[in-house]
Amino acid sequence: PVLAAKPGARLLDAGCGDGAPSFYLARRLPDLDIFAVDFSTENVSNCRRIQETLGLRNVRFEQADLSQPLQASGFDAAMMSDVLEHIDDDRAALRNIRAALRPGGTFVLHVPGWHPKGHLWEQPWFLAGERNRLARWNDDHTADYLPASYKDAREGYRPDEIEARMREAGFRVRSVEPTFGTFGLLGHNLFYISRAVPWLMPLFVPLSFVCAEIEMRQRRIAVGQSTLVVAERPEEDGAA
């Protein structure tokens, strides 16, 4: 709604990865001007090839280190999904995103949390042979799909921790909500397992979509494995 309400709005996709959210928004909102950055030159090159194939002219992809000040500024909104945990100096990254927004600009951030219960395949009752196969598939998937620069600086954030980080960076936090509740996490686990263990796919894939549908129909998730934060650069904040 923030972007659709303002023709010609400028969006920063901070850590675009494979570019999927930027491509979706570029096609859905043709008047939107998207500037997408990623640390990986490999990701940026891939996104540019896809952009050319799709014929999109309202999105631009550039390589950037978010722990350093960005060359562009004045954005109406910024988004970052499951990226901050990969940045060593996450405090600097948040400050730089705030500086890139115009006063009053909106920042939507999604981060993973801690996972004390673990994934299904990490449970002792999970078949040992399939657990090993999943571990091997995960290693191959990581090597083939993710760029060499991919790493975790930390596992994730507690909700109070990421809210404090945002306020420390100068944001005014509007909301902090959990995501990936019981059904969302279960659906993610089932889908992930089915990709690595094909004989489970006919059962697990339909179940994963049922779990996703149940999660989306819930008005509010009491406890989740991840956190969605909506914040803004204060209107009165004229300094970077």
PDB file of C-alpha atoms in Angstrom:
ATOM      1  CA  PRO A   1       0.000   0.000   0.000  1.00  0.00           C
ATOM      2  CA  VAL A   2       2.844   2.429   0.789  1.00  0.00           C
ATOM      3  CA  LEU A   3       4.283   2.037  -2.706  1.00  0.00           C
ATOM      4  CA  ALA A   4       1.079   1.655  -4.714  1.00  0.00           C
ATOM      5  CA  ALA A   5      -0.301   4.894  -3.289  1.00  0.00           C
ATOM      6  CA  LYS A   6       2.530   6.996  -4.744  1.00  0.00           C
ATOM      7  CA  PRO A   7       3.207   6.766  -8.503  1.00  0.00           C
ATOM      8  CA  GLY A   8       6.926   6.989  -9.177  1.00  0.00           C
ATOM      9  CA  ALA A   9       7.846   5.893  -5.639  1.00  0.00           C
ATOM     10  CA  ARG A  10      11.434   4.741  -5.170  1.00  0.00           C
ATOM     11  CA  LEU A  11      12.166   1.430  -3.454  1.00  0.00           C
ATOM     12  CA  LEU A  12      15.477   0.075  -2.163  1.00  0.00           C
ATOM     13  CA  ASP A  13      15.747  -3.725  -2.138  1.00  0.00           C
ATOM     14  CA  ALA A  14      18.603  -4.179   0.330  1.00  0.00           C
ATOM     15  CA  GLY A  15      20.102  -7.601  -0.295  1.00  0.00           C
ATOM     16  CA  CYS A  16      18.075  -8.708  -3.306  1.00  0.00           C
ATOM     17  CA  GLY A  17      19.498 -12.241  -3.632  1.00  0.00           C
ATOM     18  CA  ASP A  18      17.909 -13.891  -6.668  1.00  0.00           C
ATOM     19  CA  GLY A  19      15.773 -10.780  -7.216  1.00  0.00           C
ATOM     20  CA  ALA A  20      12.398 -12.524  -6.866  1.00  0.00           C
ATOM     21  CA  PRO A  21      10.697  -9.806  -4.729  1.00  0.00           C
ATOM     22  CA  SER A  22      12.007  -7.021  -6.977  1.00  0.00           C
ATOM     23  CA  PHE A  23      10.843  -8.796 -10.135  1.00  0.00           C
ATOM     24  CA  TYR A  24       7.414  -9.386  -8.612  1.00  0.00           C
ATOM     25  CA  LEU A  25       6.993  -5.754  -7.575  1.00  0.00           C
ATOM     26  CA  ALA A  26       8.397  -4.413 -10.847  1.00  0.00           C
ATOM     27  CA  ARG A  27       5.763  -6.326 -12.789  1.00  0.00           C
ATOM     28  CA  ARG A  28       2.954  -5.648 -10.303  1.00  0.00           C
ATOM     29  CA  LEU A  29       3.689  -1.911  -9.972  1.00  0.00           C
ATOM     30  CA  PRO A  30       5.100  -0.640 -13.298  1.00  0.00           C
ATOM     31  CA  ASP A  31       5.303   2.951 -11.981  1.00  0.00           C
ATOM     32  CA  LEU A  32       7.590   1.857  -9.136  1.00  0.00           C
ATOM     33  CA  ASP A  33      11.309   2.684  -9.434  1.00  0.00           C
ATOM     34  CA  ILE A  34      13.330  -0.147  -7.820  1.00  0.00           C
ATOM     35  CA  PHE A  35      17.014  -0.027  -6.921  1.00  0.00           C
ATOM     36  CA  ALA A  36      18.155  -3.518  -5.877  1.00  0.00           C
ATOM     37  CA  VAL A  37      21.584  -4.215  -4.397  1.00  0.00           C
ATOM     38  CA  ASP A  38      23.423  -7.336  -3.292  1.00  0.00           C
ATOM     39  CA  PHE A  39      26.896  -8.079  -2.001  1.00  0.00           C
ATOM     40  CA  SER A  40      27.295 -10.977  -4.443  1.00  0.00           C
ATOM     41  CA  THR A  41      28.389  -9.990  -7.948  1.00  0.00           C
ATOM     42  CA  GLU A  42      27.133 -13.414  -9.049  1.00  0.00           C
ATOM     43  CA  ASN A  43      23.623 -12.625  -7.824  1.00  0.00           C
ATOM     44  CA  VAL A  44      23.685  -9.220  -9.493  1.00  0.00           C
ATOM     45  CA  SER A  45      24.789 -10.704 -12.830  1.00  0.00           C
ATOM     46  CA  ASN A  46      22.062 -13.350 -12.685  1.00  0.00           C
ATOM     47  CA  CYS A  47      19.426 -10.746 -11.849  1.00  0.00           C
ATOM     48  CA  ARG A  48      20.499  -8.548 -14.755  1.00  0.00           C
ATOM     49  CA  ARG A  49      20.146 -11.487 -17.166  1.00  0.00           C
ATOM     50  CA  ILE A  50      16.656 -12.253 -15.854  1.00  0.00           C
ATOM     51  CA  GLN A  51      15.723  -8.566 -16.035  1.00  0.00           C
ATOM     52  CA  GLU A  52      16.769  -8.441 -19.681  1.00  0.00           C
ATOM     53  CA  THR A  53      14.740 -11.561 -20.448  1.00  0.00           C
ATOM     54  CA  LEU A  54      11.655 -10.121 -18.757  1.00  0.00           C
ATOM     55  CA  GLY A  55      12.138  -6.741 -20.430  1.00  0.00           C
ATOM     56  CA  LEU A  56      11.752  -4.811 -17.186  1.00  0.00           C
ATOM     57  CA  ARG A  57      12.916  -1.191 -17.199  1.00  0.00           C
ATOM     58  CA  ASN A  58      11.785  -0.049 -13.742  1.00  0.00           C
ATOM     59  CA  VAL A  59      14.328  -2.061 -11.758  1.00  0.00           C
ATOM     60  CA  ARG A  60      18.114  -1.718 -11.589  1.00  0.00           C
ATOM     61  CA  PHE A  61      20.588  -4.140  -9.994  1.00  0.00           C
ATOM     62  CA  GLU A  62      23.934  -3.080  -8.534  1.00  0.00           C
ATOM     63  CA  GLN A  63      26.622  -4.621  -6.343  1.00  0.00           C
ATOM     64  CA  ALA A  64      26.932  -2.979  -2.928  1.00  0.00           C
ATOM     65  CA  ASP A  65      28.250  -3.659   0.557  1.00  0.00           C
ATOM     66  CA  LEU A  66      25.463  -2.614   2.914  1.00  0.00           C
ATOM     67  CA  SER A  67      27.911  -2.119   5.744  1.00  0.00           C
ATOM     68  CA  GLN A  68      29.204   0.859   3.739  1.00  0.00           C
ATOM     69  CA  PRO A  69      27.204   4.016   2.860  1.00  0.00           C
ATOM     70  CA  LEU A  70      25.096   3.631  -0.259  1.00  0.00           C
ATOM     71  CA  GLN A  71      25.658   5.908  -3.259  1.00  0.00           C
ATOM     72  CA  ALA A  72      21.898   6.401  -3.738  1.00  0.00           C
ATOM     73  CA  SER A  73      19.453   8.013  -1.302  1.00  0.00           C
ATOM     74  CA  GLY A  74      16.024   9.601  -1.032  1.00  0.00           C
ATOM     75  CA  PHE A  75      14.099   6.313  -1.193  1.00  0.00           C
ATOM     76  CA  ASP A  76      10.429   6.269  -0.204  1.00  0.00           C
ATOM     77  CA  ALA A  77      10.735   2.726   1.141  1.00  0.00           C
ATOM     78  CA  ALA A  78      13.263  -0.040   1.688  1.00  0.00           C
ATOM     79  CA  MET A  79      12.896  -3.759   2.226  1.00  0.00           C
ATOM     80  CA  MET A  80      15.239  -6.439   3.486  1.00  0.00           C
ATOM     81  CA  SER A  81      14.277 -10.082   3.896  1.00  0.00           C
ATOM     82  CA  ASP A  82      16.492 -12.610   5.701  1.00  0.00           C
ATOM     83  CA  VAL A  83      19.694 -10.738   4.871  1.00  0.00           C
ATOM     84  CA  LEU A  84      20.742  -8.839   7.998  1.00  0.00           C
ATOM     85  CA  GLU A  85      21.892 -12.019   9.767  1.00  0.00           C
ATOM     86  CA  HIS A  86      24.543 -12.470   7.055  1.00  0.00           C
ATOM     87  CA  ILE A  87      26.145  -9.048   7.589  1.00  0.00           C
ATOM     88  CA  ASP A  88      28.979  -8.844  10.116  1.00  0.00           C
ATOM     89  CA  ASP A  89      28.394  -5.172  10.949  1.00  0.00           C
ATOM     90  CA  ASP A  90      24.598  -5.267  11.076  1.00  0.00           C
ATOM     91  CA  ARG A  91      24.420  -2.004  13.023  1.00  0.00           C
ATOM     92  CA  ALA A  92      26.223  -0.152  10.233  1.00  0.00           C
ATOM     93  CA  ALA A  93      23.920  -1.743   7.640  1.00  0.00           C
ATOM     94  CA  LEU A  94      20.827  -0.501   9.467  1.00  0.00           C
ATOM     95  CA  ARG A  95      22.278   2.998   9.794  1.00  0.00           C
ATOM     96  CA  ASN A  96      23.085   3.050   6.079  1.00  0.00           C
ATOM     97  CA  ILE A  97      19.587   1.967   5.102  1.00  0.00           C
ATOM     98  CA  ARG A  98      18.109   4.662   7.335  1.00  0.00           C
ATOM     99  CA  ALA A  99      20.379   7.248   5.701  1.00  0.00           C
ATOM    100  CA  ALA A 100      19.256   6.074   2.245  1.00  0.00           C
ATOM    101  CA  LEU A 101      15.584   6.689   3.076  1.00  0.00           C
ATOM    102  CA  ARG A 102      13.953  10.079   2.804  1.00  0.00           C
ATOM    103  CA  PRO A 103      12.610  11.459   6.118  1.00  0.00           C
ATOM    104  CA  GLY A 104       9.325   9.643   6.674  1.00  0.00           C
ATOM    105  CA  GLY A 105      10.413   6.711   4.477  1.00  0.00           C
ATOM    106  CA  THR A 106       9.298   3.205   5.444  1.00  0.00           C
ATOM    107  CA  PHE A 107      11.557   0.223   6.125  1.00  0.00           C
ATOM    108  CA  VAL A 108      10.168  -3.331   6.125  1.00  0.00           C
ATOM    109  CA  LEU A 109      12.590  -5.849   7.638  1.00  0.00           C
ATOM    110  CA  HIS A 110      12.248  -9.615   8.040  1.00  0.00           C
ATOM    111  CA  VAL A 111      14.787 -11.591  10.054  1.00  0.00           C
ATOM    112  CA  PRO A 112      14.999 -15.185  11.275  1.00  0.00           C
ATOM    113  CA  GLY A 113      14.873 -15.845  14.996  1.00  0.00           C
ATOM    114  CA  TRP A 114      16.426 -18.485  17.165  1.00  0.00           C
ATOM    115  CA  HIS A 115      15.296 -22.070  16.592  1.00  0.00           C
ATOM    116  CA  PRO A 116      15.457 -23.857  19.959  1.00  0.00           C
ATOM    117  CA  LYS A 117      13.200 -26.711  18.783  1.00  0.00           C
ATOM    118  CA  GLY A 118      15.245 -27.449  15.650  1.00  0.00           C
ATOM    119  CA  HIS A 119      13.983 -28.737  12.330  1.00  0.00           C
ATOM    120  CA  LEU A 120      12.062 -31.970  11.871  1.00  0.00           C
ATOM    121  CA  TRP A 121      15.057 -33.789  10.414  1.00  0.00           C
ATOM    122  CA  GLU A 122      17.111 -32.914  13.497  1.00  0.00           C
ATOM    123  CA  GLN A 123      14.744 -34.783  15.808  1.00  0.00           C
ATOM    124  CA  PRO A 124      15.897 -38.179  17.175  1.00  0.00           C
ATOM    125  CA  TRP A 125      12.846 -39.979  15.767  1.00  0.00           C
ATOM    126  CA  PHE A 126      13.571 -38.910  12.182  1.00  0.00           C
ATOM    127  CA  LEU A 127      14.860 -41.802  10.034  1.00  0.00           C
ATOM    128  CA  ALA A 128      18.652 -41.830  10.277  1.00  0.00           C
ATOM    129  CA  GLY A 129      19.180 -42.725   6.624  1.00  0.00           C
ATOM    130  CA  GLU A 130      16.926 -39.930   5.399  1.00  0.00           C
ATOM    131  CA  ARG A 131      18.498 -37.497   7.844  1.00  0.00           C
ATOM    132  CA  ASN A 132      21.913 -38.222   6.322  1.00  0.00           C
ATOM    133  CA  ARG A 133      20.521 -37.916   2.792  1.00  0.00           C
ATOM    134  CA  LEU A 134      18.981 -34.565   3.684  1.00  0.00           C
ATOM    135  CA  ALA A 135      22.269 -33.351   5.129  1.00  0.00           C
ATOM    136  CA  ARG A 136      24.101 -34.320   1.921  1.00  0.00           C
ATOM    137  CA  TRP A 137      21.421 -32.682  -0.238  1.00  0.00           C
ATOM    138  CA  ASN A 138      21.645 -29.505   1.841  1.00  0.00           C
ATOM    139  CA  ASP A 139      25.413 -29.353   1.345  1.00  0.00           C
ATOM    140  CA  ASP A 140      25.048 -29.832  -2.422  1.00  0.00           C
ATOM    141  CA  HIS A 141      22.187 -27.326  -2.592  1.00  0.00           C
ATOM    142  CA  THR A 142      24.240 -24.722  -0.734  1.00  0.00           C
ATOM    143  CA  ALA A 143      27.231 -25.254  -3.025  1.00  0.00           C
ATOM    144  CA  ASP A 144      25.194 -25.155  -6.248  1.00  0.00           C
ATOM    145  CA  TYR A 145      22.602 -22.489  -5.507  1.00  0.00           C
ATOM    146  CA  LEU A 146      24.121 -19.987  -3.093  1.00  0.00           C
ATOM    147  CA  PRO A 147      27.042 -17.676  -3.946  1.00  0.00           C
ATOM    148  CA  ALA A 148      30.458 -18.366  -2.475  1.00  0.00           C
ATOM    149  CA  SER A 149      30.137 -15.205  -0.367  1.00  0.00           C
ATOM    150  CA  TYR A 150      27.121 -16.661   1.488  1.00  0.00           C
ATOM    151  CA  LYS A 151      27.645 -17.049   5.221  1.00  0.00           C
ATOM    152  CA  ASP A 152      25.883 -16.527   8.520  1.00  0.00           C
ATOM    153  CA  ALA A 153      27.251 -13.836  10.823  1.00  0.00           C
ATOM    154  CA  ARG A 154      24.657 -14.949  13.397  1.00  0.00           C
ATOM    155  CA  GLU A 155      21.759 -17.390  13.530  1.00  0.00           C
ATOM    156  CA  GLY A 156      19.070 -14.768  13.992  1.00  0.00           C
ATOM    157  CA  TYR A 157      17.534 -12.259  16.394  1.00  0.00           C
ATOM    158  CA  ARG A 158      15.110 -12.266  19.290  1.00  0.00           C
ATOM    159  CA  PRO A 159      12.201  -9.853  18.700  1.00  0.00           C
ATOM    160  CA  ASP A 160      13.348  -7.507  21.469  1.00  0.00           C
ATOM    161  CA  GLU A 161      16.911  -7.640  20.154  1.00  0.00           C
ATOM    162  CA  ILE A 162      16.059  -6.606  16.592  1.00  0.00           C
ATOM    163  CA  GLU A 163      13.707  -3.888  17.834  1.00  0.00           C
ATOM    164  CA  ALA A 164      16.525  -2.468  19.966  1.00  0.00           C
ATOM    165  CA  ARG A 165      18.903  -2.603  16.973  1.00  0.00           C
ATOM    166  CA  MET A 166      16.394  -0.659  14.879  1.00  0.00           C
ATOM    167  CA  ARG A 167      15.885   2.048  17.488  1.00  0.00           C
ATOM    168  CA  GLU A 168      19.641   2.307  18.006  1.00  0.00           C
ATOM    169  CA  ALA A 169      20.049   2.912  14.257  1.00  0.00           C
ATOM    170  CA  GLY A 170      17.628   5.835  14.459  1.00  0.00           C
ATOM    171  CA  PHE A 171      14.400   4.236  13.232  1.00  0.00           C
ATOM    172  CA  ARG A 172      10.969   4.820  14.703  1.00  0.00           C
ATOM    173  CA  VAL A 173       9.544   1.300  15.079  1.00  0.00           C
ATOM    174  CA  ARG A 174       5.866   1.008  14.137  1.00  0.00           C
ATOM    175  CA  SER A 175       5.310  -2.730  14.599  1.00  0.00           C
ATOM    176  CA  VAL A 176       7.116  -5.941  15.508  1.00  0.00           C
ATOM    177  CA  GLU A 177       5.281  -9.156  14.654  1.00  0.00           C
ATOM    178  CA  PRO A 178       6.210 -12.854  14.658  1.00  0.00           C
ATOM    179  CA  THR A 179       6.124 -14.864  11.435  1.00  0.00           C
ATOM    180  CA  PHE A 180       6.591 -18.552  10.648  1.00  0.00           C
ATOM    181  CA  GLY A 181       4.364 -19.839  13.423  1.00  0.00           C
ATOM    182  CA  THR A 182       3.654 -23.495  14.064  1.00  0.00           C
ATOM    183  CA  PHE A 183       2.005 -24.200  10.714  1.00  0.00           C
ATOM    184  CA  GLY A 184       4.370 -22.013   8.712  1.00  0.00           C
ATOM    185  CA  LEU A 185       7.438 -23.725  10.122  1.00  0.00           C
ATOM    186  CA  LEU A 186       5.883 -27.163   9.675  1.00  0.00           C
ATOM    187  CA  GLY A 187       5.031 -26.408   6.045  1.00  0.00           C
ATOM    188  CA  HIS A 188       8.548 -25.138   5.376  1.00  0.00           C
ATOM    189  CA  ASN A 189      10.031 -28.291   6.916  1.00  0.00           C
ATOM    190  CA  LEU A 190       7.791 -30.617   4.916  1.00  0.00           C
ATOM    191  CA  PHE A 191       8.523 -28.870   1.620  1.00  0.00           C
ATOM    192  CA  TYR A 192      12.266 -28.764   2.303  1.00  0.00           C
ATOM    193  CA  ILE A 193      12.373 -32.464   3.194  1.00  0.00           C
ATOM    194  CA  SER A 194      10.369 -33.455   0.103  1.00  0.00           C
ATOM    195  CA  ARG A 195      12.935 -31.808  -2.190  1.00  0.00           C
ATOM    196  CA  ALA A 196      15.726 -33.887  -0.679  1.00  0.00           C
ATOM    197  CA  VAL A 197      13.752 -37.121  -0.221  1.00  0.00           C
ATOM    198  CA  PRO A 198      11.708 -37.534  -3.433  1.00  0.00           C
ATOM    199  CA  TRP A 199       9.651 -40.519  -2.299  1.00  0.00           C
ATOM    200  CA  LEU A 200       8.044 -38.294   0.358  1.00  0.00           C
ATOM    201  CA  MET A 201       7.057 -35.620  -2.168  1.00  0.00           C
ATOM    202  CA  PRO A 202       3.521 -36.885  -3.041  1.00  0.00           C
ATOM    203  CA  LEU A 203       2.570 -36.680   0.637  1.00  0.00           C
ATOM    204  CA  PHE A 204       4.647 -33.799   1.978  1.00  0.00           C
ATOM    205  CA  VAL A 205       4.155 -31.199  -0.772  1.00  0.00           C
ATOM    206  CA  PRO A 206       0.317 -31.113  -0.506  1.00  0.00           C
ATOM    207  CA  LEU A 207       0.619 -31.026   3.282  1.00  0.00           C
ATOM    208  CA  SER A 208       3.071 -28.122   3.104  1.00  0.00           C
ATOM    209  CA  PHE A 209       0.582 -26.069   1.081  1.00  0.00           C
ATOM    210  CA  VAL A 210      -2.194 -26.888   3.541  1.00  0.00           C
ATOM    211  CA  CYS A 211       0.045 -25.659   6.383  1.00  0.00           C
ATOM    212  CA  ALA A 212       0.822 -22.453   4.464  1.00  0.00           C
ATOM    213  CA  GLU A 213      -2.869 -21.810   3.860  1.00  0.00           C
ATOM    214  CA  ILE A 214      -3.700 -22.291   7.541  1.00  0.00           C
ATOM    215  CA  GLU A 215      -0.905 -19.929   8.553  1.00  0.00           C
ATOM    216  CA  MET A 216      -2.034 -17.216   6.119  1.00  0.00           C
ATOM    217  CA  ARG A 217      -5.610 -17.405   7.397  1.00  0.00           C
ATOM    218  CA  GLN A 218      -4.551 -16.735  10.979  1.00  0.00           C
ATOM    219  CA  ARG A 219      -5.167 -13.137  12.014  1.00  0.00           C
ATOM    220  CA  ARG A 220      -2.155 -13.043  14.284  1.00  0.00           C
ATOM    221  CA  ILE A 221       0.600 -15.483  15.203  1.00  0.00           C
ATOM    222  CA  ALA A 222       1.317 -15.581  18.930  1.00  0.00           C
ATOM    223  CA  VAL A 223       4.804 -17.083  18.646  1.00  0.00           C
ATOM    224  CA  GLY A 224       6.911 -17.425  15.514  1.00  0.00           C
ATOM    225  CA  GLN A 225      10.331 -18.522  14.352  1.00  0.00           C
ATOM    226  CA  SER A 226      11.005 -15.224  12.546  1.00  0.00           C
ATOM    227  CA  THR A 227      10.174 -11.534  12.987  1.00  0.00           C
ATOM    228  CA  LEU A 228       8.712  -8.845  10.732  1.00  0.00           C
ATOM    229  CA  VAL A 229       9.526  -5.244  11.645  1.00  0.00           C
ATOM    230  CA  VAL A 230       7.955  -2.160  10.083  1.00  0.00           C
ATOM    231  CA  ALA A 231       9.745   1.095  10.878  1.00  0.00           C
ATOM    232  CA  GLU A 232      10.336   4.545   9.454  1.00  0.00           C
ATOM    233  CA  ARG A 233      12.957   7.215   9.309  1.00  0.00           C
ATOM    234  CA  PRO A 234      11.494  10.015  11.453  1.00  0.00           C
ATOM    235  CA  GLU A 235      10.064  12.974   9.526  1.00  0.00           C
ATOM    236  CA  GLU A 236      12.108  15.379  11.619  1.00  0.00           C
ATOM    237  CA  ASP A 237      15.323  13.474  10.851  1.00  0.00           C
ATOM    238  CA  GLY A 238      17.117  15.519   8.248  1.00  0.00           C
ATOM    239  CA  ALA A 239      20.626  14.272   8.987  1.00  0.00           C
ATOM    240  CA  ALA A 240      22.149  11.044   7.730  1.00  0.00           C
TER     241      ALA A 240
END
